[in-house]
Amino acid sequence: MSDQTNTLPQRNRVQEEYRWRLEDIYSSDEAWEKDFQSVPERVQKIKALQGQLSKKSSILLQALQLQDDLGQLMESLFTYARMRRDEDNSNTTYQALTDRVTALGSEVNSTTSFLLPEILAIPDGTLQNFLQKEEGLELYRFALDDLRRQKPHVLSEKEEALLAQTGEVTGAASKIFTMLNNADLTFPVVKDSQGKEIQITHGRYGQLMESRDRDLRRHTFQALYKTYRGLENTISATLSTAVKRAVVMSRIRKYPSALESALFGDKVPLTVYDNLIKTVRQHLPTFYRYVEYRKKQLQVEELHMYDLYTPIVEGIDWQIPYEEAVTMVQEGLKPLGNDYGRILEEAFQNRWIDVYENRGKTSGAYSWGPYGTHPYVLLNYQDKLSDVFTLAHEMGHALHSYYSYQKQPYVYAHYSIFVAEVASTVNESLLIHYLLKKEKDKTKKRYLLNHYLEQFRGTVYRQTMFAEFEKLIHNKVESGEALTPENLKGSYKQLNQDYYGPNMIIDEEIDVEWARIPHFYNNFYVYKYATGFAAATALTKQILEEGDSAVQRYLEFLAGGSSQYPLDLLKIAGVNMESTEPIKESLQLFEQLLKELESLT
């Protein structure tokens, strides 16, 4: 499976042991259909309570319980359909199932949209009386308090119903980009130094950019971005539409800005976002030093953007089969204790993971899965060290979900994205510490240090640059400026110049990199990678230095779901992200690792 070939295998040619077992969600499409058909009746049970929520505490409790039951069902329906589609985006059966459940979700949201405004219309005194009188409502106290916090941003019942009906339409930009990027877009064939033709794919791009063959890297880089440049007008239109949606929705809901709207749900102060950008910019000189070091080690007169991913340590062709990667991850995560290790083993043995790339499969990697079922992981494994870290990363997400699902009721089972990247990055940090500690070979140790520094570059510096780009383009729309290919490219080029510094050639092709970043369709998401990395760096240090006490705090954090606000959950684990200290500490670690790498050269 790991060999590069000109064409990818069809889905049914991938060995079963390397395919996830979605039958754990639904045993068949027919079972899915049966649940799908039951939704309207469930919706009507909720609808029948409209206008009565303030009358009796028992009615309010019934409405909340029915909402949870329906939410859990819709989650199972949607994740099954979407994950089946992700196996092969050209499969029309699962395109149809995804479309049907998406449309049904819009109908459900529209029909049940009365719940939020009606709950918020309950007088404070009445609600407090309900909470004291109805024992079952105590479970929902935090959720109800959070709803009350949202009161200034909730519309009337009729307005909420109208807005809910637009859900499928307003989310179209993301869907269009996904289909264009994963199903319709094809990349050219390039030749390596032996003249072998290689078809560029999303999954292979990273592998090709790590090649020691500089001409292959350059040709791959140019070919990929030429493809996106040919669609820059279309993709700038989809991105512009996504940004306008965020801006319009923030105004409709009376937020000062789209950014503050995005931060509100997590109760994250604006200063957290701004301090991240400010603190990273203050530490850019250290990053410039790393860029200069890379240039010297590669012995090139000019360092180009296509030189960023190739290892600077020569003589290493570290091919790591999937089974070996599994062992490395299990060993690296032993500091998290026996219970964590037991769940990992279950995941690896019971087909929670979809391992290899196949034709039409969604690119990249993720962890997902509905409440009531174990989480899943999608990979596109290519036998590289980076793939081992991706495995550790996604298993961090998966076990975060597992602990939350096990310990929390449905209403609090889904953790905020703000904390999502903490668990994944703790796993990566523990893995790199394990590998560095056990590695005696100087060359491999330098290779690992380079890899870890690259993790910093990609997760802290690059994602912060993305976050600044997002803030910039949303500000442009909020001030009435159009997002054209020209100003998108101009803004993106300037940020690359600022972040990479004087020792990097900012190739023309990189101006259009924004056109291939799916995260920009989930506005103000990427900053959480950087804050998550900073929090994870602090937690990893505590776990390794303190042992069991830190592990227990960390597992309590993993089991917290959304039962508290993200910043409060992180304080339980032992990190205060309202301070700039975790960010500074992670950037100081970057400098320490760079010094260690320089000393081994």
Coordinates of C-alpha atoms in Angstrom, one line a residue:
M1 CA 0.0 0.0 0.0
S2 CA 2.9 2.4 0.7
D3 CA 4.5 2.3 -2.8
Q4 CA 4.0 5.3 -5.0
T5 CA 2.1 4.4 -8.1
N6 CA 0.8 6.4 -11.0
T7 CA -2.8 5.7 -9.9
L8 CA -4.5 5.3 -6.6
P9 CA -6.3 2.0 -5.8
Q10 CA -10.1 1.9 -5.8
R11 CA -11.6 1.7 -2.3
N12 CA -12.5 -1.9 -2.6
R13 CA -8.9 -2.8 -3.3
V14 CA -7.7 -1.6 0.2
Q15 CA -7.3 -4.5 2.7
E16 CA -10.1 -4.7 5.2
E17 CA -7.8 -4.4 8.2
Y18 CA -6.8 -0.9 7.0
R19 CA -10.3 0.3 6.6
W20 CA -12.4 1.7 9.5
R21 CA -15.5 -0.2 10.5
L22 CA -18.4 2.2 10.2
E23 CA -20.7 -0.7 10.8
D24 CA -20.2 0.1 14.5
I25 CA -22.4 3.2 13.8
Y26 CA -24.9 1.5 11.5
S27 CA -24.8 -2.1 10.5
S28 CA -26.1 -1.2 7.0
D29 CA -27.5 1.6 4.9
E30 CA -30.9 0.1 5.6
A31 CA -30.4 0.6 9.3
W32 CA -29.4 4.2 8.6
E33 CA -32.5 4.7 6.5
K34 CA -34.8 3.4 9.3
D35 CA -33.4 6.0 11.7
F36 CA -33.6 8.7 9.1
Q37 CA -37.3 8.0 8.6
S38 CA -37.9 8.2 12.4
V39 CA -36.7 11.8 12.6
P40 CA -39.9 13.7 11.6
E41 CA -41.9 12.0 14.3
R42 CA -39.3 12.9 16.9
V43 CA -39.2 16.5 15.6
Q44 CA -43.0 16.7 16.0
K45 CA -42.8 15.6 19.7
I46 CA -40.6 18.7 20.3
K47 CA -42.7 20.9 18.1
A48 CA -45.8 19.9 20.2
L49 CA -44.2 21.6 23.2
Q50 CA -43.9 25.0 21.5
G51 CA -45.4 27.8 23.6
Q52 CA -45.4 25.7 26.8
L53 CA -41.8 25.7 28.1
S54 CA -42.4 28.5 30.6
K55 CA -45.5 26.8 32.0
K56 CA -44.1 23.8 33.9
S57 CA -40.6 22.7 34.9
S58 CA -41.4 19.2 33.7
I59 CA -42.2 20.5 30.2
L60 CA -38.9 22.3 30.0
L61 CA -37.1 19.2 31.1
Q62 CA -38.9 17.1 28.6
A63 CA -38.0 19.5 25.8
L64 CA -34.3 19.5 26.7
Q65 CA -34.3 15.7 26.9
L66 CA -36.0 15.3 23.5
Q67 CA -33.6 17.8 22.0
D68 CA -30.7 15.7 23.3
D69 CA -32.2 12.5 21.9
L70 CA -32.8 14.1 18.6
G71 CA -29.3 15.7 18.5
Q72 CA -27.7 12.3 19.2
L73 CA -29.7 10.7 16.4
M74 CA -28.9 13.4 13.9
E75 CA -25.2 13.2 14.8
S76 CA -25.2 9.5 14.1
L77 CA -27.0 9.9 10.8
F78 CA -24.8 12.7 9.6
T79 CA -21.4 11.3 10.6
Y80 CA -22.2 7.9 9.1
A81 CA -23.2 9.4 5.8
R82 CA -20.4 11.9 5.6
M83 CA -17.7 9.4 6.7
R84 CA -19.0 7.0 4.0
R85 CA -18.7 9.8 1.5
D86 CA -15.2 10.6 2.8
E87 CA -14.2 7.0 1.8
D88 CA -14.7 8.0 -1.8
N89 CA -16.1 11.4 -2.6
S90 CA -17.1 10.2 -6.1
N91 CA -19.5 7.7 -4.7
T92 CA -22.9 9.0 -5.6
T93 CA -24.8 6.8 -3.1
Y94 CA -23.1 8.6 -0.2
Q95 CA -23.1 12.0 -1.8
A96 CA -26.9 11.5 -1.8
L97 CA -27.1 10.3 1.8
T98 CA -25.0 13.3 2.9
D99 CA -27.1 15.7 1.0
R100 CA -30.3 14.2 2.4
V101 CA -29.2 14.4 6.0
T102 CA -27.8 17.9 5.5
A103 CA -31.2 19.0 4.2
L104 CA -33.0 17.2 7.0
G105 CA -30.7 18.9 9.5
S106 CA -31.8 22.3 8.1
E107 CA -35.4 21.3 8.5
V108 CA -34.8 20.1 12.0
N109 CA -33.0 23.3 13.0
S110 CA -35.8 25.3 11.5
T111 CA -38.6 23.4 13.2
T112 CA -36.9 23.4 16.6
S113 CA -35.5 26.9 16.4
F114 CA -38.2 28.1 18.8
L115 CA -36.4 26.4 21.7
L116 CA -33.7 28.9 22.2
P117 CA -35.7 32.1 22.1
E118 CA -38.5 30.5 24.2
I119 CA -36.1 29.3 26.9
L120 CA -34.5 32.8 26.9
A121 CA -38.0 34.3 27.3
I122 CA -38.5 32.5 30.6
P123 CA -38.2 35.1 33.4
D124 CA -35.0 34.6 35.5
G125 CA -37.1 34.1 38.7
T126 CA -39.2 31.4 37.0
L127 CA -36.2 29.6 35.6
Q128 CA -34.5 29.6 39.0
N129 CA -37.7 28.2 40.6
F130 CA -37.8 25.5 37.9
L131 CA -34.2 24.5 38.7
Q132 CA -34.9 24.2 42.4
K133 CA -38.2 22.3 41.8
E134 CA -37.2 19.8 39.0
E135 CA -34.3 17.6 40.0
G136 CA -33.6 16.5 36.4
L137 CA -33.0 20.1 35.4
E138 CA -29.9 20.4 37.5
L139 CA -28.0 18.5 34.8
Y140 CA -28.7 21.4 32.5
R141 CA -27.8 24.2 34.8
F142 CA -24.5 25.1 33.1
A143 CA -26.1 24.8 29.7
L144 CA -29.0 27.0 30.7
D145 CA -26.6 29.6 32.2
D146 CA -24.6 29.6 29.0
L147 CA -27.9 30.2 27.0
R148 CA -28.7 33.1 29.2
R149 CA -25.2 34.5 28.4
Q150 CA -26.2 34.4 24.7
K151 CA -29.4 36.3 25.2
P152 CA -28.2 39.6 23.6
H153 CA -27.4 37.8 20.4
V154 CA -30.5 35.7 20.0
L155 CA -33.2 36.9 17.6
S156 CA -37.0 36.6 17.9
E157 CA -38.6 33.2 17.4
K158 CA -39.7 34.1 13.8
E159 CA -36.3 35.5 12.9
E160 CA -34.5 32.4 14.3
A161 CA -36.8 30.1 12.3
L162 CA -36.1 32.1 9.2
L163 CA -32.4 32.1 9.8
A164 CA -32.4 28.3 10.4
Q165 CA -34.0 27.7 7.0
T166 CA -30.9 29.4 5.3
G167 CA -28.4 27.0 6.9
E168 CA -27.9 24.8 3.9
V169 CA -27.5 27.8 1.5
T170 CA -25.2 29.8 3.8
G171 CA -22.9 26.8 4.2
A172 CA -22.6 26.3 0.5
A173 CA -19.2 28.0 0.1
S174 CA -17.6 25.4 2.2
K175 CA -19.4 22.5 0.5
I176 CA -18.5 23.8 -3.0
F177 CA -14.8 24.2 -2.0
T178 CA -14.7 20.7 -0.5
M179 CA -16.1 19.1 -3.6
L180 CA -13.9 21.1 -5.9
N181 CA -10.8 20.4 -3.9
N182 CA -11.4 16.7 -3.2
A183 CA -13.5 15.3 -6.0
D184 CA -13.0 17.5 -9.1
L185 CA -9.5 18.9 -8.8
T186 CA -6.7 16.8 -10.4
F187 CA -3.1 17.7 -10.4
P188 CA -0.4 17.1 -13.1
V189 CA 2.1 14.3 -13.3
V190 CA 5.7 15.2 -12.4
K191 CA 8.9 13.3 -13.1
D192 CA 11.6 12.5 -10.5
S193 CA 15.3 12.5 -11.2
Q194 CA 15.1 8.9 -12.6
G195 CA 12.4 10.0 -15.0
K196 CA 9.6 8.1 -13.2
E197 CA 6.2 9.8 -13.5
I198 CA 4.3 10.5 -10.3
Q199 CA 0.8 11.7 -10.1
I200 CA 0.5 14.6 -7.6
T201 CA -2.3 14.1 -5.1
H202 CA -3.2 15.8 -1.9
G203 CA -1.8 12.9 0.1
R204 CA 1.4 12.7 -1.9
Y205 CA 2.1 16.4 -2.0
G206 CA 3.7 16.5 1.5
Q207 CA 5.7 13.4 0.7
L208 CA 7.0 14.9 -2.5
M209 CA 7.9 18.1 -0.8
E210 CA 10.1 16.2 1.7
S211 CA 12.1 14.7 -1.2
R212 CA 15.8 15.2 -1.4
D213 CA 15.4 15.8 -5.1
R214 CA 15.2 19.6 -5.3
D215 CA 14.0 19.7 -8.9
L216 CA 11.2 17.3 -8.0
R217 CA 10.2 19.5 -5.1
R218 CA 10.3 22.6 -7.3
H219 CA 8.3 21.0 -10.2
T220 CA 5.7 19.6 -7.7
F221 CA 5.4 23.0 -6.0
Q222 CA 5.0 24.9 -9.2
A223 CA 2.6 22.3 -10.7
L224 CA 0.3 22.2 -7.6
Y225 CA 0.1 26.0 -7.4
K226 CA -0.4 26.4 -11.1
T227 CA -3.5 24.3 -10.8
Y228 CA -4.8 26.5 -8.0
R229 CA -3.8 29.7 -9.8
G230 CA -5.9 28.5 -12.7
L231 CA -8.9 28.5 -10.4
E232 CA -8.1 31.6 -8.3
N233 CA -11.1 33.5 -9.4
T234 CA -13.5 30.7 -8.5
I235 CA -11.8 30.0 -5.2
S236 CA -11.5 33.6 -4.2
A237 CA -15.3 33.9 -4.8
T238 CA -16.0 30.9 -2.5
L239 CA -13.6 32.2 0.2
S240 CA -15.1 35.7 -0.1
T241 CA -18.6 34.2 0.2
A242 CA -17.5 32.3 3.4
V243 CA -16.1 35.5 4.9
K244 CA -19.1 37.5 4.0
R245 CA -21.3 34.9 5.6
A246 CA -19.3 35.2 8.9
V247 CA -19.5 39.0 8.8
V248 CA -23.3 39.1 8.0
M249 CA -24.1 36.5 10.7
S250 CA -22.1 38.5 13.3
R251 CA -24.0 41.6 12.4
I252 CA -27.4 39.9 12.4
R253 CA -26.6 38.6 15.9
K254 CA -25.3 42.0 17.1
Y255 CA -21.6 41.2 17.7
P256 CA -19.0 43.9 17.3
S257 CA -17.1 41.8 14.7
A258 CA -16.9 38.4 13.1
L259 CA -13.9 37.6 15.3
E260 CA -15.7 38.5 18.5
S261 CA -18.6 36.4 17.3
A262 CA -16.3 33.4 16.8
L263 CA -14.7 33.8 20.2
F264 CA -17.9 34.3 22.1
G265 CA -19.0 30.7 22.2
D266 CA -15.9 29.6 24.0
K267 CA -15.9 32.7 26.2
V268 CA -12.4 33.6 25.0
P269 CA -11.4 37.2 25.4
L270 CA -10.3 39.1 22.2
T271 CA -7.0 39.6 24.0
V272 CA -6.1 35.9 23.7
Y273 CA -6.3 36.1 19.9
D274 CA -4.4 39.4 19.7
N275 CA -1.8 38.4 22.2
L276 CA -1.0 35.3 20.2
I277 CA -0.2 37.3 17.1
K278 CA 1.7 40.0 19.1
T279 CA 3.8 37.5 21.1
V280 CA 4.7 35.4 18.0
R281 CA 5.6 38.5 16.0
Q282 CA 7.9 39.5 18.9
H283 CA 9.7 36.2 18.6
L284 CA 10.1 36.2 14.8
P285 CA 13.9 36.9 15.0
T286 CA 14.4 33.4 16.5
F287 CA 12.4 32.0 13.6
Y288 CA 14.5 34.0 11.1
R289 CA 17.5 32.3 12.7
Y290 CA 16.0 28.9 12.0
V291 CA 15.3 29.9 8.4
E292 CA 18.9 31.0 8.0
Y293 CA 20.1 27.7 9.6
R294 CA 18.0 25.7 7.2
K295 CA 19.5 27.6 4.2
K296 CA 23.0 26.9 5.4
Q297 CA 22.4 23.2 6.0
L298 CA 20.8 22.7 2.6
Q299 CA 23.8 24.6 1.1
V300 CA 21.7 26.6 -1.3
E301 CA 22.3 30.1 -2.5
E302 CA 18.6 30.9 -2.2
L303 CA 16.1 29.3 0.1
H304 CA 12.7 28.9 -1.6
M305 CA 9.3 28.0 -0.2
Y306 CA 9.7 24.5 -1.7
D307 CA 12.8 24.0 0.5
L308 CA 10.8 24.2 3.7
Y309 CA 9.7 20.6 4.1
T310 CA 12.7 18.6 3.1
P311 CA 14.7 17.3 6.1
I312 CA 18.0 19.2 6.5
V313 CA 19.8 16.1 7.7
E314 CA 21.2 14.1 4.8
G315 CA 21.5 10.4 4.5
I316 CA 18.1 9.7 6.2
D317 CA 15.4 7.9 4.3
W318 CA 13.3 6.9 7.3
Q319 CA 10.5 4.7 6.0
I320 CA 8.2 3.7 8.8
P321 CA 5.5 1.1 8.0
Y322 CA 2.2 1.6 9.7
E323 CA 2.6 -1.3 12.1
E324 CA 5.9 0.1 13.3
A325 CA 4.2 3.5 13.7
V326 CA 1.6 2.0 15.9
T327 CA 4.2 0.6 18.2
M328 CA 6.1 3.9 18.4
V329 CA 2.9 5.8 19.3
Q330 CA 2.0 3.2 22.0
E331 CA 5.5 3.4 23.5
G332 CA 5.7 7.2 23.3
L333 CA 2.3 7.6 25.1
K334 CA 3.1 5.3 28.1
P335 CA 3.6 8.3 30.4
L336 CA -0.2 8.8 30.2
G337 CA -0.8 5.6 32.1
N338 CA -2.3 2.1 31.7
D339 CA -5.9 3.2 31.1
Y340 CA -4.9 5.5 28.2
G341 CA -2.8 2.7 26.8
R342 CA -5.6 0.2 27.0
I343 CA -7.9 2.4 25.0
L344 CA -5.2 3.0 22.4
E345 CA -4.8 -0.8 22.0
E346 CA -8.6 -1.2 21.5
A347 CA -8.5 1.5 18.8
F348 CA -5.7 -0.2 16.9
Q349 CA -7.1 -3.7 17.2
N350 CA -10.8 -2.9 16.4
R351 CA -10.6 -0.9 13.2
W352 CA -11.2 2.6 14.5
I353 CA -8.7 3.8 11.8
D354 CA -8.9 4.2 8.1
V355 CA -5.2 4.1 7.2
Y356 CA -4.3 4.4 3.5
E357 CA -5.2 6.8 0.6
N358 CA -7.5 5.5 -2.1
R359 CA -9.1 7.0 -5.2
G360 CA -11.6 9.8 -4.2
K361 CA -10.8 9.6 -0.5
T362 CA -11.0 12.9 1.5
S363 CA -7.5 14.3 1.9
G364 CA -5.7 15.0 5.1
A365 CA -6.6 13.5 8.5
Y366 CA -9.2 13.9 11.2
S367 CA -10.9 12.2 14.1
W368 CA -14.6 12.0 14.3
G369 CA -17.4 9.8 15.5
P370 CA -20.9 10.1 17.0
Y371 CA -21.8 10.0 20.7
G372 CA -22.7 6.5 21.7
T373 CA -20.1 5.0 19.4
H374 CA -16.3 5.0 19.7
P375 CA -14.4 7.8 17.8
Y376 CA -12.8 7.1 14.4
V377 CA -9.6 8.4 12.7
L378 CA -9.1 9.0 9.0
L379 CA -5.5 9.0 7.7
N380 CA -3.7 9.0 4.4
Y381 CA -0.6 7.2 5.6
Q382 CA 2.5 7.4 3.5
D383 CA 5.2 5.7 5.7
K384 CA 6.9 9.0 6.7
L385 CA 7.9 10.2 10.1
S386 CA 5.4 13.0 9.7
D387 CA 2.7 10.3 9.3
V388 CA 3.6 8.8 12.6
F389 CA 3.1 12.1 14.3
T390 CA -0.2 12.5 12.4
L391 CA -1.3 9.2 13.9
A392 CA -0.3 10.3 17.4
H393 CA -2.1 13.6 16.8
E394 CA -5.4 12.1 15.6
M395 CA -5.4 9.5 18.4
G396 CA -5.1 12.4 20.8
H397 CA -8.4 13.8 19.4
A398 CA -9.9 10.3 19.5
L399 CA -9.1 9.6 23.1
H400 CA -10.2 13.1 24.1
S401 CA -13.6 12.2 22.6
Y402 CA -13.6 8.8 24.1
Y403 CA -13.0 10.1 27.7
S404 CA -15.6 12.9 27.2
Y405 CA -18.2 10.5 25.7
Q406 CA -17.6 8.1 28.6
K407 CA -17.8 10.6 31.4
Q408 CA -20.3 13.2 30.1
P409 CA -24.0 13.2 29.2
Y410 CA -24.7 14.1 25.6
V411 CA -25.4 17.8 26.4
Y412 CA -21.7 18.2 27.6
A413 CA -20.0 15.4 25.6
H414 CA -18.5 17.5 22.8
Y415 CA -15.5 19.5 23.8
S416 CA -14.8 22.9 22.3
I417 CA -12.4 23.2 19.3
F418 CA -10.4 25.6 21.5
V419 CA -9.2 22.7 23.6
A420 CA -9.3 20.1 20.9
E421 CA -5.8 20.7 19.7
V422 CA -4.4 20.4 23.2
A423 CA -4.9 16.7 23.5
S424 CA -3.6 16.0 20.0
T425 CA -0.5 18.1 20.5
V426 CA 0.3 16.6 24.0
N427 CA 0.5 13.2 22.2
E428 CA 2.9 14.6 19.6
S429 CA 5.0 16.3 22.3
L430 CA 5.2 13.1 24.3
L431 CA 6.2 11.1 21.2
I432 CA 9.0 13.4 20.2
H433 CA 10.4 13.4 23.8
Y434 CA 10.3 9.6 23.8
L435 CA 12.1 9.4 20.4
L436 CA 14.7 12.0 21.3
K437 CA 15.5 10.3 24.6
K438 CA 15.9 6.8 23.2
E439 CA 17.8 7.8 20.0
K440 CA 21.6 7.4 20.2
D441 CA 22.4 8.0 16.6
K442 CA 23.5 11.6 16.2
T443 CA 22.2 11.9 12.6
K444 CA 18.8 10.6 13.5
K445 CA 18.7 12.8 16.6
R446 CA 19.3 15.8 14.4
Y447 CA 16.6 14.6 12.1
L448 CA 14.1 14.4 15.0
L449 CA 15.1 17.8 16.3
N450 CA 14.5 19.2 12.8
H451 CA 11.1 17.5 12.7
Y452 CA 10.1 18.9 16.0
L453 CA 11.2 22.4 15.0
E454 CA 9.1 21.9 11.8
Q455 CA 6.2 21.1 14.1
F456 CA 6.7 24.4 15.8
R457 CA 7.0 26.2 12.4
G458 CA 3.8 24.6 11.1
T459 CA 1.7 24.8 14.2
V460 CA 2.8 28.0 15.9
Y461 CA 4.4 30.3 13.3
R462 CA 2.4 29.2 10.3
Q463 CA -1.0 28.9 12.0
T464 CA -0.5 32.3 13.6
M465 CA 0.2 33.7 10.2
F466 CA -3.0 32.1 9.0
A467 CA -4.8 33.6 12.0
E468 CA -3.5 37.0 11.1
F469 CA -4.6 36.5 7.5
E470 CA -8.1 35.6 8.6
K471 CA -8.3 38.7 10.8
L472 CA -7.1 40.8 7.9
I473 CA -9.5 39.5 5.3
H474 CA -12.5 39.7 7.7
N475 CA -11.5 43.3 8.5
K476 CA -11.4 44.1 4.8
V477 CA -15.0 42.8 4.3
E478 CA -16.2 44.6 7.5
S479 CA -14.8 47.8 6.1
G480 CA -16.5 47.4 2.8
E481 CA -13.5 46.2 0.7
A482 CA -13.9 43.4 -1.8
L483 CA -11.8 40.2 -1.6
T484 CA -10.4 39.9 -5.1
P485 CA -7.6 37.5 -6.1
E486 CA -5.3 40.5 -6.4
N487 CA -5.7 41.8 -2.8
L488 CA -5.8 38.3 -1.4
K489 CA -2.5 37.4 -3.1
G490 CA -1.0 40.8 -2.1
S491 CA -2.0 40.4 1.6
Y492 CA -0.8 36.8 1.7
K493 CA 2.6 37.6 0.1
Q494 CA 3.2 40.4 2.6
L495 CA 2.5 38.1 5.6
N496 CA 4.9 35.5 4.2
Q497 CA 7.6 38.2 3.9
D498 CA 6.9 39.3 7.5
Y499 CA 6.9 35.8 9.0
Y500 CA 9.8 34.2 7.1
G501 CA 12.1 37.1 7.0
P502 CA 15.1 38.2 4.8
N503 CA 16.6 34.7 4.2
M504 CA 13.6 33.3 2.4
I505 CA 12.6 33.8 -1.2
I506 CA 8.9 34.3 -1.3
D507 CA 8.1 32.5 -4.5
E508 CA 5.2 33.9 -6.6
E509 CA 3.4 30.6 -6.4
I510 CA 2.9 30.9 -2.6
D511 CA 0.8 34.0 -3.1
V512 CA -2.1 31.7 -3.9
E513 CA -1.6 29.2 -1.0
W514 CA -4.7 30.6 0.7
A515 CA -6.7 28.9 -2.2
R516 CA -5.9 25.4 -0.9
I517 CA -6.5 25.9 2.9
P518 CA -9.8 24.3 3.9
H519 CA -9.7 25.7 7.4
F520 CA -10.4 29.2 6.1
Y521 CA -14.0 28.0 5.6
N522 CA -14.3 27.5 9.3
N523 CA -13.7 31.1 10.3
F524 CA -11.2 31.8 13.1
Y525 CA -10.4 28.2 13.7
V526 CA -6.6 28.0 13.0
Y527 CA -5.4 30.2 15.9
K528 CA -6.5 27.3 18.2
Y529 CA -3.7 25.2 16.8
A530 CA -1.2 27.7 18.1
T531 CA -2.8 28.2 21.5
G532 CA -3.3 24.5 21.7
F533 CA 0.3 23.8 21.0
A534 CA 1.4 26.3 23.7
A535 CA -1.0 24.7 26.3
A536 CA 0.2 21.2 25.3
T537 CA 3.9 22.2 25.7
A538 CA 3.2 23.3 29.3
L539 CA 1.1 20.1 30.0
T540 CA 3.7 17.8 28.5
K541 CA 6.4 19.3 30.8
Q542 CA 4.1 18.8 33.8
I543 CA 3.3 15.2 32.8
L544 CA 7.0 14.3 32.4
E545 CA 8.2 16.1 35.5
E546 CA 5.3 15.5 38.0
G547 CA 4.1 12.1 36.8
D548 CA 0.8 10.6 38.1
S549 CA -0.6 13.8 39.7
A550 CA -0.2 15.7 36.4
V551 CA -1.6 12.7 34.5
Q552 CA -4.7 12.6 36.7
R553 CA -5.3 16.4 36.2
Y554 CA -4.9 15.9 32.5
L555 CA -7.3 12.9 32.3
E556 CA -9.8 15.0 34.3
F557 CA -9.4 17.7 31.6
L558 CA -10.0 15.1 28.8
A559 CA -13.1 13.9 30.5
G560 CA -14.5 17.4 31.0
G561 CA -16.1 17.7 27.6
S562 CA -17.9 21.0 27.5
S563 CA -19.1 20.9 31.1
Q564 CA -17.1 24.1 31.7
Y565 CA -15.7 26.8 29.5
P566 CA -12.4 25.9 27.7
L567 CA -10.2 28.3 29.6
D568 CA -11.6 26.9 32.9
L569 CA -11.0 23.3 31.8
L570 CA -7.4 24.2 31.0
K571 CA -6.9 25.7 34.4
I572 CA -8.0 22.3 35.9
A573 CA -5.2 20.7 33.8
G574 CA -2.8 23.3 35.1
V575 CA -2.5 25.9 32.3
N576 CA -3.7 29.6 32.2
M577 CA -4.2 30.6 28.6
E578 CA -5.3 34.1 29.5
S579 CA -1.7 34.7 30.2
T580 CA 0.9 35.1 27.5
E581 CA 3.3 32.9 29.5
P582 CA 2.4 29.5 27.8
I583 CA 3.0 31.0 24.4
K584 CA 6.3 32.6 25.5
E585 CA 7.4 29.3 27.1
S586 CA 6.7 27.3 23.9
L587 CA 8.6 29.8 21.8
Q588 CA 11.5 29.7 24.3
L589 CA 11.5 25.9 23.9
F590 CA 11.8 26.4 20.1
E591 CA 14.9 28.5 20.7
Q592 CA 16.4 25.8 23.1
L593 CA 15.7 23.1 20.5
L594 CA 17.3 25.2 17.8
K595 CA 20.4 25.7 20.0
E596 CA 20.6 21.9 20.6
L597 CA 20.3 21.2 16.9
E598 CA 23.0 23.8 16.1
S599 CA 25.3 22.2 18.7
L600 CA 25.0 18.8 17.0
T601 CA 26.0 20.2 13.6

